[in-house]
Amino acid sequence: MVAPSAQEFAAHFCQKVGLTKTEFDRLRGAAGSGAESSLRKLWEMSELSSSEFADEVARFYELPRATLQDLMAADSRAQQFSRRFLREMVVFPCQPVNSAPVVAVADPSDGASIQAAAIVLGAAPSIRIASFEDIATALDQRLGEEQNANDGSTVSVAAQDDDIDNLRDLASGAPVVRAVNDLFETAVELRASDIHIEPARNALIVRMRVDGLLRGVATPSGVLPQAVISRIKILAGLNIAERRLPQDGAARMRVARSEVDMRVAIMPTQHGESAVIRLLTKDRSLLSVEKLGFLAGDQSKLRRLLTLPHGMIIVTGPTGSGKTTTLATVLSLLNEPTRKILTIEDPVEYEISGICQSQAKPSIGLTFATALRAFVRQDPDVIMVGEVRDAETAHVAVHAALTGHLVLTTLHTETAAAAVPRLLDLGVEAFLLRSTLRAVIAQRLVRQLCDRCKASRPLTHADVEADPRYVAVGLAVGDTIFEPVGCERCGGVGYRGRCGVFELLEMNEEVRGLVESQSDWSTIDKVAVRNGMTTMIDDGLAKCLAGMTSAAEILRVTAVR
């Protein structure tokens, strides 16, 4: 019997969850809009967890449901298949004890993958439904075990002459290409933002930044470290003969059905060249302000601020605090046919249809300031500047806001209130800043607790005595706090994903008076709190008590001492 199509499931799913006609049309189109479309796109656009979505798929297709524990308890048959096939098709072949082979799938409408699995296994397997995340976790565990088992038995590659021609040939060879591709696939599976490849005296160390923290992964075996770096250089269009100077490059690759942009930075070190690769995945779910983590009050303030016709809104925080994601989400809210939106970024991390986005190129004179001057002659309604780094950019941005444009930008400061003295320090006149600045959003990123394994307990006197900072963030003895435990889904760390903690400083007459008198940031902060600003610590406390994150995470990212 032919399984129902993805479009048929989409119609059933939309009716089941009671979506509007517009949402129905969008989700139904996602399930059948091209060769790459599948139930995965439908799930990404829904609000269900991967487990809840898999339950719905199993009920509709009337197939047995398999949990992550079921997959890990069975004997893996993954060694009979191509790693690429399993990851791209989201298929996990296994064999439970005293049972026939089973193929766990997340999309039972993909008949071609099921038929291919049957051919490899030599018989028609039983089909079970598992979630996309559970299959990815099981594959990562099983394939990682196989790779680690092979590390001890792989014969090391014989030393070769380190001349450029040999290195180029080696970097283009199948073993090196496969090793580098496997690194990228692992990074996408782990949702890593960066890959760090670092040479040691006689080895290569590979770490990946997942949810803001570095995590060690298996090192490519059987390949020379220089060949791995050379392969990355070739992908990024860099000079593999130059090993004495830093180099920067970019590339675009297709990894496990996702289009990934890479920013590559090469740095010479004592034992060779190190590479840091920033991964920017293009196949992302729609940017949504709800997913950023704003509390209800701050979210309503932000939406109201975005209705203003002109002025400046600044997002502040250290590098890697999610400022670009916040700005991209704000732009997606403002992105309407009636608005002309221009951006100058370095790099362009989120491509948003309908917005004119430009890449800064300082080497040829295309800086933030020169782009801003050109923008005001392009009749824009909204301008986004990647970052205010210098006095020239600050002045041009303020004048753009003064002449009738809504300007969005970022700044490196610790708190929202500190943005005011920072701009004054860059030479912006106080009366201009008072007239143009509408709001400042400060943010940090905290890791979210894994929903499957987090545990709750009351805060004790011993906890407070061991770390008085619990009291400093507003926790009291007896409050329920949540802590990480660790399971297979989260890789044993107890956290999966990140969300923001924010403080939103909205300019009012009292705060504007402090700008005019050039008060310090602490005075501005106290007045803003008195006028209703939720501090970053208060925001983090609310998320901690709601079970979204742990108290340890709030203490880690905030300036509580």
Coordinates of C-alpha atoms in Angstrom, one line a residue:
M1 CA 0.0 0.0 0.0
V2 CA 1.3 3.4 -0.9
A3 CA 2.0 5.7 2.1
P4 CA 0.1 9.0 2.2
S5 CA 2.1 11.9 0.8
A6 CA 3.6 14.7 2.8
Q7 CA 1.0 17.1 1.5
E8 CA -1.8 14.8 2.8
F9 CA -0.2 14.8 6.2
A10 CA 0.2 18.6 6.1
A11 CA -3.5 19.0 5.5
H12 CA -4.3 16.6 8.4
F13 CA -1.7 18.3 10.7
C14 CA -3.0 21.8 10.0
Q15 CA -6.5 20.8 10.7
K16 CA -5.4 19.0 13.9
V17 CA -3.7 22.0 15.4
G18 CA -6.3 24.4 14.2
L19 CA -4.2 26.8 12.1
T20 CA -5.6 29.7 10.1
K21 CA -5.9 29.5 6.4
T22 CA -2.8 31.6 5.9
E23 CA -0.8 29.4 8.2
F24 CA -2.3 26.3 6.6
D25 CA -1.3 27.4 3.1
R26 CA 2.2 28.2 4.2
L27 CA 2.7 24.9 6.0
R28 CA 1.1 22.8 3.3
G29 CA 3.4 24.5 0.7
A30 CA 6.4 23.7 2.9
A31 CA 5.6 20.0 2.8
G32 CA 5.5 19.9 -1.0
S33 CA 7.4 22.8 -2.5
G34 CA 10.4 21.1 -3.9
A35 CA 12.8 18.1 -3.9
E36 CA 14.3 19.1 -0.5
S37 CA 10.9 19.5 1.2
S38 CA 9.8 16.9 3.6
L39 CA 8.0 16.6 7.0
R40 CA 11.2 18.2 8.4
K41 CA 10.2 21.6 7.0
L42 CA 6.7 21.2 8.3
W43 CA 8.0 20.4 11.8
E44 CA 10.4 23.4 11.7
M45 CA 7.6 25.8 10.9
S46 CA 5.4 24.3 13.6
E47 CA 5.5 25.0 17.4
L48 CA 5.7 21.3 18.4
S49 CA 8.7 19.7 19.8
S50 CA 10.3 17.0 17.7
S51 CA 8.9 14.3 20.0
E52 CA 5.4 15.7 19.8
F53 CA 5.6 16.0 16.0
A54 CA 6.8 12.4 15.7
D55 CA 3.9 11.2 17.8
E56 CA 1.5 13.0 15.4
V57 CA 3.3 11.4 12.4
A58 CA 3.1 7.9 13.9
R59 CA -0.6 8.3 14.6
F60 CA -1.4 9.5 11.1
Y61 CA 0.6 6.8 9.3
E62 CA -0.4 4.2 11.8
L63 CA 3.1 3.0 12.4
P64 CA 4.9 2.0 15.7
R65 CA 6.8 4.7 17.6
A66 CA 10.4 4.3 18.6
T67 CA 12.1 6.4 21.3
L68 CA 15.7 7.4 21.6
Q69 CA 16.1 4.7 24.2
D70 CA 14.7 2.1 21.8
L71 CA 17.2 3.1 19.1
M72 CA 20.2 3.0 21.5
A73 CA 19.2 -0.3 22.9
A74 CA 19.1 -2.0 19.5
D75 CA 22.1 -3.3 17.6
S76 CA 23.2 -0.7 15.0
R77 CA 23.2 -1.7 11.3
A78 CA 24.6 1.7 10.3
Q79 CA 27.9 0.2 9.3
Q80 CA 26.2 -1.3 6.2
F81 CA 25.2 2.1 4.9
S82 CA 26.9 5.3 3.7
R83 CA 27.2 7.9 6.4
R84 CA 26.0 10.6 4.0
F85 CA 22.9 8.6 3.1
L86 CA 21.9 8.0 6.7
R87 CA 22.4 11.7 7.7
E88 CA 20.7 13.2 4.7
M89 CA 17.8 10.9 4.6
V90 CA 17.4 10.9 8.4
V91 CA 17.3 7.1 8.6
F92 CA 18.6 4.8 11.4
P93 CA 18.8 1.1 10.6
C94 CA 19.0 -1.2 13.6
Q95 CA 18.1 -4.7 14.9
P96 CA 16.4 -5.1 18.3
V97 CA 17.4 -8.1 20.3
N98 CA 15.7 -11.3 19.0
S99 CA 13.9 -9.3 16.3
A100 CA 14.0 -8.6 12.5
P101 CA 15.8 -5.5 11.2
V102 CA 14.1 -2.2 11.8
V103 CA 14.5 1.1 10.0
A104 CA 13.6 4.1 12.1
V105 CA 12.5 7.1 9.9
A106 CA 11.2 10.5 10.6
D107 CA 9.5 10.9 7.3
P108 CA 7.6 7.8 6.2
S109 CA 6.4 9.5 3.0
D110 CA 10.0 9.3 1.6
G111 CA 9.5 5.9 0.0
A112 CA 12.8 6.1 -1.9
S113 CA 14.9 6.1 1.3
I114 CA 12.9 3.1 2.7
Q115 CA 13.3 1.2 -0.5
A116 CA 17.0 1.9 -0.6
A117 CA 17.4 0.7 3.0
A118 CA 15.5 -2.5 2.1
I119 CA 17.9 -3.2 -0.7
V120 CA 21.0 -2.8 1.5
L121 CA 19.5 -4.9 4.3
G122 CA 18.4 -7.6 1.9
A123 CA 14.8 -7.8 3.1
A124 CA 11.9 -5.5 3.7
P125 CA 12.5 -4.1 7.2
S126 CA 9.9 -3.1 9.8
I127 CA 9.3 0.7 9.8
R128 CA 9.1 2.7 12.9
I129 CA 8.7 6.4 13.5
A130 CA 11.3 8.3 15.4
S131 CA 11.8 12.1 15.8
F132 CA 14.3 14.0 13.6
E133 CA 16.4 14.9 16.7
D134 CA 16.4 11.3 18.1
I135 CA 17.6 9.8 14.8
A136 CA 20.3 12.5 14.5
T137 CA 21.4 11.8 18.1
A138 CA 21.5 8.0 17.5
L139 CA 23.5 8.4 14.3
D140 CA 25.9 10.7 16.0
Q141 CA 26.5 8.2 18.9
R142 CA 26.8 5.1 16.7
L143 CA 28.9 6.6 13.9
G144 CA 31.1 8.3 16.5
E145 CA 31.7 5.0 18.2
E146 CA 32.6 3.4 14.9
Q147 CA 35.1 6.2 14.1
N148 CA 36.7 6.0 17.6
A149 CA 37.0 2.2 17.2
N150 CA 38.8 2.8 13.9
D151 CA 41.2 5.4 15.3
G152 CA 43.2 2.7 17.1
S153 CA 43.6 0.5 14.0
T154 CA 44.2 3.0 11.2
V155 CA 47.7 2.9 9.8
S156 CA 49.2 6.4 9.9
V157 CA 49.9 8.1 6.6
A158 CA 53.5 7.9 5.6
A159 CA 55.4 11.1 5.8
Q160 CA 55.5 12.9 2.5
D161 CA 57.5 15.7 1.1
D162 CA 56.0 19.0 2.3
D163 CA 56.1 20.7 -1.0
I164 CA 53.2 22.7 -2.3
D165 CA 52.3 20.4 -5.3
N166 CA 52.2 17.3 -3.1
L167 CA 50.2 19.1 -0.5
R168 CA 47.6 20.3 -3.0
D169 CA 47.2 16.8 -4.5
L170 CA 46.9 15.3 -1.0
A171 CA 44.3 17.9 0.0
S172 CA 42.2 17.0 -3.0
G173 CA 42.4 13.3 -2.4
A174 CA 39.4 11.3 -1.3
P175 CA 40.5 10.6 2.3
V176 CA 41.1 14.2 3.1
V177 CA 38.0 15.4 1.3
R178 CA 35.9 12.8 3.2
A179 CA 37.5 13.7 6.6
V180 CA 36.8 17.4 6.2
N181 CA 33.2 16.7 5.0
D182 CA 32.7 14.5 8.0
L183 CA 33.8 17.4 10.2
F184 CA 31.3 19.7 8.7
E185 CA 28.5 17.1 9.0
T186 CA 29.3 16.5 12.6
A187 CA 29.3 20.3 13.2
V188 CA 25.8 20.6 11.6
E189 CA 24.5 17.7 13.6
L190 CA 25.8 19.2 16.9
R191 CA 24.4 22.6 15.9
A192 CA 27.9 24.1 16.3
S193 CA 28.6 27.7 15.5
D194 CA 32.3 27.4 15.1
I195 CA 34.9 24.7 14.4
H196 CA 38.4 25.1 15.9
I197 CA 41.2 23.1 14.3
E198 CA 44.4 23.5 16.2
P199 CA 47.8 21.9 15.5
A200 CA 49.8 20.3 18.3
R201 CA 53.4 18.9 18.1
N202 CA 52.4 15.6 16.5
A203 CA 48.6 15.8 16.3
L204 CA 45.6 17.8 15.4
I205 CA 43.0 19.0 18.0
V206 CA 39.5 19.6 16.9
R207 CA 36.9 21.4 19.0
M208 CA 33.4 22.7 18.2
R209 CA 31.5 25.5 19.9
V210 CA 28.1 24.2 20.8
D211 CA 25.7 26.5 22.7
G212 CA 28.5 28.9 23.4
L213 CA 31.0 26.4 24.9
L214 CA 33.8 24.5 23.2
R215 CA 33.5 20.7 23.0
G216 CA 36.1 18.2 21.9
V217 CA 35.3 15.9 19.0
A218 CA 37.0 13.0 17.3
T219 CA 40.0 14.1 15.2
P220 CA 40.2 13.0 11.6
S221 CA 42.3 9.8 11.5
G222 CA 44.6 8.6 8.8
V223 CA 45.2 12.1 7.3
L224 CA 48.0 14.6 7.7
P225 CA 47.2 17.8 9.7
Q226 CA 48.7 20.0 7.0
A227 CA 46.4 18.3 4.4
V228 CA 43.3 19.1 6.5
I229 CA 44.2 22.8 6.7
S230 CA 45.1 22.9 3.0
R231 CA 41.7 21.4 2.1
I232 CA 40.0 24.2 4.1
K233 CA 42.1 26.8 2.4
I234 CA 41.2 25.4 -1.0
L235 CA 37.5 25.6 -0.1
A236 CA 37.8 29.2 1.1
G237 CA 39.9 30.3 -1.9
L238 CA 43.0 31.0 0.1
N239 CA 46.7 30.6 -0.8
I240 CA 47.9 27.2 0.4
A241 CA 51.5 28.3 -0.2
E242 CA 51.3 31.1 2.3
R243 CA 51.9 29.8 5.8
R244 CA 53.5 32.8 7.5
L245 CA 50.7 35.3 7.5
P246 CA 47.1 35.2 8.7
Q247 CA 44.4 34.7 6.0
D248 CA 40.7 35.2 5.9
G249 CA 38.2 33.7 3.4
A250 CA 34.7 32.5 2.9
A251 CA 32.9 29.6 1.2
R252 CA 29.5 28.1 0.7
M253 CA 28.8 24.4 1.0
R254 CA 25.9 22.0 1.1
V255 CA 26.1 19.8 4.2
A256 CA 23.3 17.2 5.1
R257 CA 20.7 19.0 3.0
S258 CA 21.6 22.4 4.6
E259 CA 23.3 25.2 2.8
V260 CA 26.1 26.5 5.0
D261 CA 28.1 29.7 4.7
M262 CA 31.6 29.5 6.2
R263 CA 33.9 32.3 7.4
V264 CA 37.4 30.9 7.6
A265 CA 40.3 32.5 9.6
I266 CA 43.8 31.0 9.3
M267 CA 46.5 31.8 11.9
P268 CA 50.1 30.6 11.9
T269 CA 51.1 29.1 15.3
Q270 CA 54.2 27.4 16.7
H271 CA 53.3 23.9 15.5
G272 CA 51.6 24.9 12.2
E273 CA 48.5 26.7 11.1
S274 CA 45.2 26.8 13.1
A275 CA 41.8 27.4 11.5
V276 CA 38.6 28.8 13.0
I277 CA 35.5 28.3 10.8
R278 CA 32.3 30.1 11.6
L279 CA 29.3 28.2 10.3
L280 CA 26.3 30.2 9.2
T281 CA 23.4 27.8 8.3
K282 CA 21.0 29.2 5.8
D283 CA 18.2 26.6 6.3
R284 CA 16.9 28.2 9.4
S285 CA 13.3 28.4 10.7
L286 CA 11.6 31.7 10.3
L287 CA 13.0 34.4 12.6
S288 CA 10.5 35.0 15.3
V289 CA 10.6 37.5 18.2
E290 CA 8.9 34.9 20.4
K291 CA 11.9 32.6 20.1
L292 CA 14.4 35.2 21.2
G293 CA 13.2 35.0 24.8
F294 CA 11.9 38.5 25.6
L295 CA 9.5 38.7 28.5
A296 CA 6.0 39.7 27.7
G297 CA 6.4 43.3 28.9
D298 CA 9.7 43.9 27.0
Q299 CA 8.3 42.3 23.9
S300 CA 5.4 44.7 23.8
K301 CA 7.8 47.6 24.3
L302 CA 9.9 46.4 21.4
R303 CA 7.0 46.1 19.1
R304 CA 5.8 49.6 20.0
L305 CA 9.3 51.0 19.4
L306 CA 9.4 49.5 15.9
T307 CA 6.3 51.5 14.9
L308 CA 8.3 54.7 15.3
P309 CA 9.1 56.4 11.9
H310 CA 12.6 57.5 12.8
G311 CA 15.2 57.4 15.5
M312 CA 18.0 55.0 16.6
I313 CA 17.6 51.6 18.4
I314 CA 20.9 50.0 19.6
V315 CA 21.6 46.4 20.6
T316 CA 24.6 46.0 22.9
G317 CA 26.6 43.1 24.3
P318 CA 29.9 41.3 23.9
T319 CA 30.9 39.3 20.9
G320 CA 28.8 36.2 20.5
S321 CA 25.9 37.5 22.6
G322 CA 23.3 37.1 19.8
K323 CA 23.1 40.8 18.8
T324 CA 23.0 40.0 15.0
T325 CA 20.2 37.5 15.5
T326 CA 18.1 40.0 17.4
L327 CA 18.6 42.6 14.7
A328 CA 17.8 40.1 12.0
T329 CA 14.6 39.2 13.8
V330 CA 13.7 42.9 14.2
L331 CA 14.3 43.4 10.5
S332 CA 12.0 40.5 9.6
L333 CA 9.3 42.2 11.7
L334 CA 9.8 45.5 9.8
N335 CA 10.1 43.7 6.4
E336 CA 7.0 44.8 4.5
P337 CA 6.5 45.9 0.8
T338 CA 5.8 49.4 2.0
R339 CA 9.3 49.8 3.5
K340 CA 12.7 50.1 1.9
I341 CA 15.3 48.5 4.2
L342 CA 19.0 48.7 3.6
T343 CA 21.8 47.0 5.6
I344 CA 25.6 47.1 5.7
E345 CA 27.0 44.1 7.6
D346 CA 30.3 42.3 8.1
P347 CA 29.5 39.5 7.4
V348 CA 25.9 39.1 6.1
E349 CA 24.9 36.3 8.4
Y350 CA 21.1 36.1 7.7
E351 CA 19.8 36.5 4.2
I352 CA 16.3 38.0 4.3
S353 CA 14.3 38.2 1.2
G354 CA 13.0 41.7 0.3
I355 CA 15.9 43.5 2.1
C356 CA 18.9 45.0 0.3
Q357 CA 21.9 43.7 2.2
S358 CA 25.5 44.8 1.6
Q359 CA 28.8 43.3 2.7
A360 CA 31.4 45.7 4.1
K361 CA 34.7 45.6 2.3
P362 CA 37.2 47.9 4.1
S363 CA 40.0 46.8 1.8
I364 CA 38.4 48.7 -1.1
G365 CA 37.0 51.5 1.0
L366 CA 33.4 50.2 1.6
T367 CA 33.2 50.8 5.3
F368 CA 30.2 51.2 7.5
A369 CA 30.5 55.0 7.3
T370 CA 30.8 55.2 3.5
A371 CA 27.9 52.8 3.0
L372 CA 25.8 54.9 5.4
R373 CA 26.5 58.0 3.4
A374 CA 25.4 56.2 0.2
F375 CA 22.3 54.8 1.9
V376 CA 20.7 58.1 2.7
R377 CA 20.6 58.8 -1.1
Q378 CA 18.8 55.5 -1.7
D379 CA 15.5 56.7 -0.2
P380 CA 15.4 54.1 2.7
D381 CA 12.9 53.9 5.5
V382 CA 15.0 51.6 7.7
I383 CA 18.8 51.4 7.8
M384 CA 20.8 48.7 9.7
V385 CA 24.5 49.1 10.5
G386 CA 26.3 46.0 11.6
E387 CA 28.3 47.8 14.3
V388 CA 29.3 51.3 15.4
R389 CA 33.0 50.9 15.8
D390 CA 34.3 54.5 15.4
A391 CA 33.4 58.1 15.7
E392 CA 32.8 58.5 12.0
T393 CA 30.2 55.7 11.8
A394 CA 28.6 57.0 15.0
H395 CA 28.2 60.5 13.6
V396 CA 26.8 59.4 10.3
A397 CA 24.3 57.0 12.0
V398 CA 23.0 59.7 14.3
H399 CA 22.5 62.1 11.5
A400 CA 20.7 59.4 9.4
A401 CA 18.3 58.9 12.4
L402 CA 18.0 62.7 12.7
T403 CA 16.9 63.1 9.0
G404 CA 13.9 60.8 9.2
H405 CA 15.2 57.2 9.1
L406 CA 14.9 54.4 11.6
V407 CA 18.5 53.3 12.3
L408 CA 19.3 49.9 13.9
T409 CA 22.8 49.1 15.0
T410 CA 25.0 47.3 17.6
L411 CA 27.5 48.5 20.1
H412 CA 30.0 46.8 22.5
T413 CA 29.0 47.8 26.0
E414 CA 28.3 45.8 29.2
T415 CA 24.9 47.3 30.0
A416 CA 22.1 49.2 28.2
A417 CA 22.8 52.4 30.2
A418 CA 26.5 52.2 29.2
A419 CA 25.7 52.8 25.6
V420 CA 25.0 56.5 26.3
P421 CA 28.4 57.5 27.7
R422 CA 30.0 55.2 25.0
L423 CA 28.4 57.2 22.2
L424 CA 29.3 60.5 24.0
D425 CA 32.9 59.2 24.2
L426 CA 32.9 58.6 20.5
G427 CA 32.2 62.3 20.0
V428 CA 28.4 62.4 19.4
E429 CA 27.0 65.6 20.7
A430 CA 24.6 65.2 23.7
F431 CA 21.8 67.2 22.2
L432 CA 21.9 65.0 19.0
L433 CA 21.9 61.8 21.0
R434 CA 19.0 63.1 23.2
S435 CA 17.0 63.8 20.0
T436 CA 17.7 60.5 18.2
L437 CA 18.2 57.6 20.6
R438 CA 14.9 55.8 21.2
A439 CA 16.0 52.6 23.1
V440 CA 19.0 50.4 24.0
I441 CA 18.7 46.6 24.3
A442 CA 21.5 44.8 26.2
Q443 CA 21.6 41.1 26.0
R444 CA 23.5 37.9 26.8
L445 CA 23.0 34.3 25.7
V446 CA 22.4 31.5 28.3
R447 CA 22.1 27.8 27.6
Q448 CA 18.7 26.3 27.9
L449 CA 18.1 23.2 30.0
C450 CA 17.4 20.0 28.2
D451 CA 13.6 19.4 28.5
R452 CA 14.1 15.7 28.7
C453 CA 16.5 15.4 31.7
K454 CA 16.4 18.7 33.7
A455 CA 15.7 18.2 37.4
S456 CA 14.2 20.6 40.0
R457 CA 15.0 21.0 43.7
P458 CA 14.5 23.7 46.3
L459 CA 17.4 26.1 47.0
T460 CA 19.0 25.3 50.4
H461 CA 20.8 27.2 53.1
A462 CA 24.0 25.3 52.1
D463 CA 23.7 26.5 48.5
V464 CA 23.4 30.2 49.6
E465 CA 26.3 29.8 52.1
A466 CA 28.5 28.2 49.3
D467 CA 27.7 30.9 46.8
P468 CA 26.2 34.2 48.1
R469 CA 25.5 35.3 44.5
Y470 CA 22.3 33.3 44.6
V471 CA 20.9 36.0 46.9
A472 CA 22.4 38.7 44.7
V473 CA 20.3 37.6 41.7
G474 CA 17.1 37.5 43.8
L475 CA 16.8 33.8 44.8
A476 CA 15.8 32.9 48.3
V477 CA 16.0 29.7 50.3
G478 CA 13.1 27.5 49.3
D479 CA 12.8 28.7 45.7
T480 CA 12.6 26.0 43.2
I481 CA 15.6 25.9 40.9
F482 CA 16.3 23.7 37.9
E483 CA 19.6 21.9 37.2
P484 CA 21.2 20.0 34.3
V485 CA 21.3 16.2 34.5
G486 CA 22.5 15.0 31.1
C487 CA 21.0 12.4 28.7
E488 CA 21.8 11.0 25.2
R489 CA 19.7 13.7 23.5
C490 CA 21.8 16.6 24.9
G491 CA 25.1 14.7 24.7
G492 CA 25.3 14.3 28.5
V493 CA 25.8 18.1 29.2
G494 CA 22.2 18.8 30.4
Y495 CA 21.7 21.8 28.1
R496 CA 20.4 22.0 24.5
G497 CA 20.0 25.3 22.7
R498 CA 20.3 28.9 23.9
C499 CA 18.0 31.8 24.6
G500 CA 18.6 35.5 25.5
V501 CA 18.5 37.4 28.7
F502 CA 17.7 41.1 28.1
E503 CA 17.3 44.6 29.5
L504 CA 15.5 47.2 27.4
L505 CA 16.2 50.8 28.2
E506 CA 13.5 53.0 26.8
M507 CA 14.3 56.7 26.6
N508 CA 11.9 59.0 28.4
E509 CA 12.2 62.6 29.5
E510 CA 14.0 61.9 32.7
V511 CA 16.6 59.7 31.0
R512 CA 17.0 62.3 28.2
G513 CA 17.8 64.9 30.8
L514 CA 20.6 62.7 32.1
V515 CA 22.0 62.5 28.6
E516 CA 22.0 66.2 28.3
S517 CA 23.9 66.5 31.6
Q518 CA 26.3 63.7 30.5
S519 CA 25.7 61.6 33.6
D520 CA 27.5 58.3 34.1
W521 CA 26.0 54.9 33.2
S522 CA 25.2 53.9 36.8
T523 CA 23.0 57.0 37.3
I524 CA 21.2 56.4 34.1
D525 CA 20.7 52.7 35.1
K526 CA 19.2 53.6 38.5
V527 CA 16.8 56.1 36.9
A528 CA 15.8 53.5 34.2
V529 CA 15.1 50.8 36.8
R530 CA 13.0 53.3 38.8
N531 CA 11.0 54.0 35.7
G532 CA 10.3 50.3 35.1
M533 CA 13.2 48.8 33.2
T534 CA 13.7 45.0 33.8
T535 CA 17.4 44.4 34.4
M536 CA 19.2 41.6 32.8
I537 CA 19.5 39.9 36.2
D538 CA 15.8 40.1 36.8
D539 CA 15.1 38.8 33.3
G540 CA 17.5 35.9 34.0
L541 CA 15.9 35.2 37.3
A542 CA 12.4 34.9 35.7
K543 CA 13.8 32.4 33.2
C544 CA 15.6 30.5 35.9
L545 CA 12.4 30.1 38.0
A546 CA 10.4 29.1 34.9
G547 CA 12.8 26.2 34.3
M548 CA 14.3 27.5 31.0
T549 CA 17.8 27.8 32.4
S550 CA 19.8 27.1 35.5
A551 CA 21.0 29.6 38.2
A552 CA 24.6 28.6 37.3
E553 CA 24.0 29.9 33.8
I554 CA 22.7 33.2 35.0
L555 CA 25.6 33.6 37.3
R556 CA 28.0 32.7 34.5
V557 CA 26.8 35.4 32.0
T558 CA 25.8 38.3 34.2
A559 CA 28.1 40.6 36.2
V560 CA 26.9 39.5 39.6
R561 CA 29.8 39.4 42.1

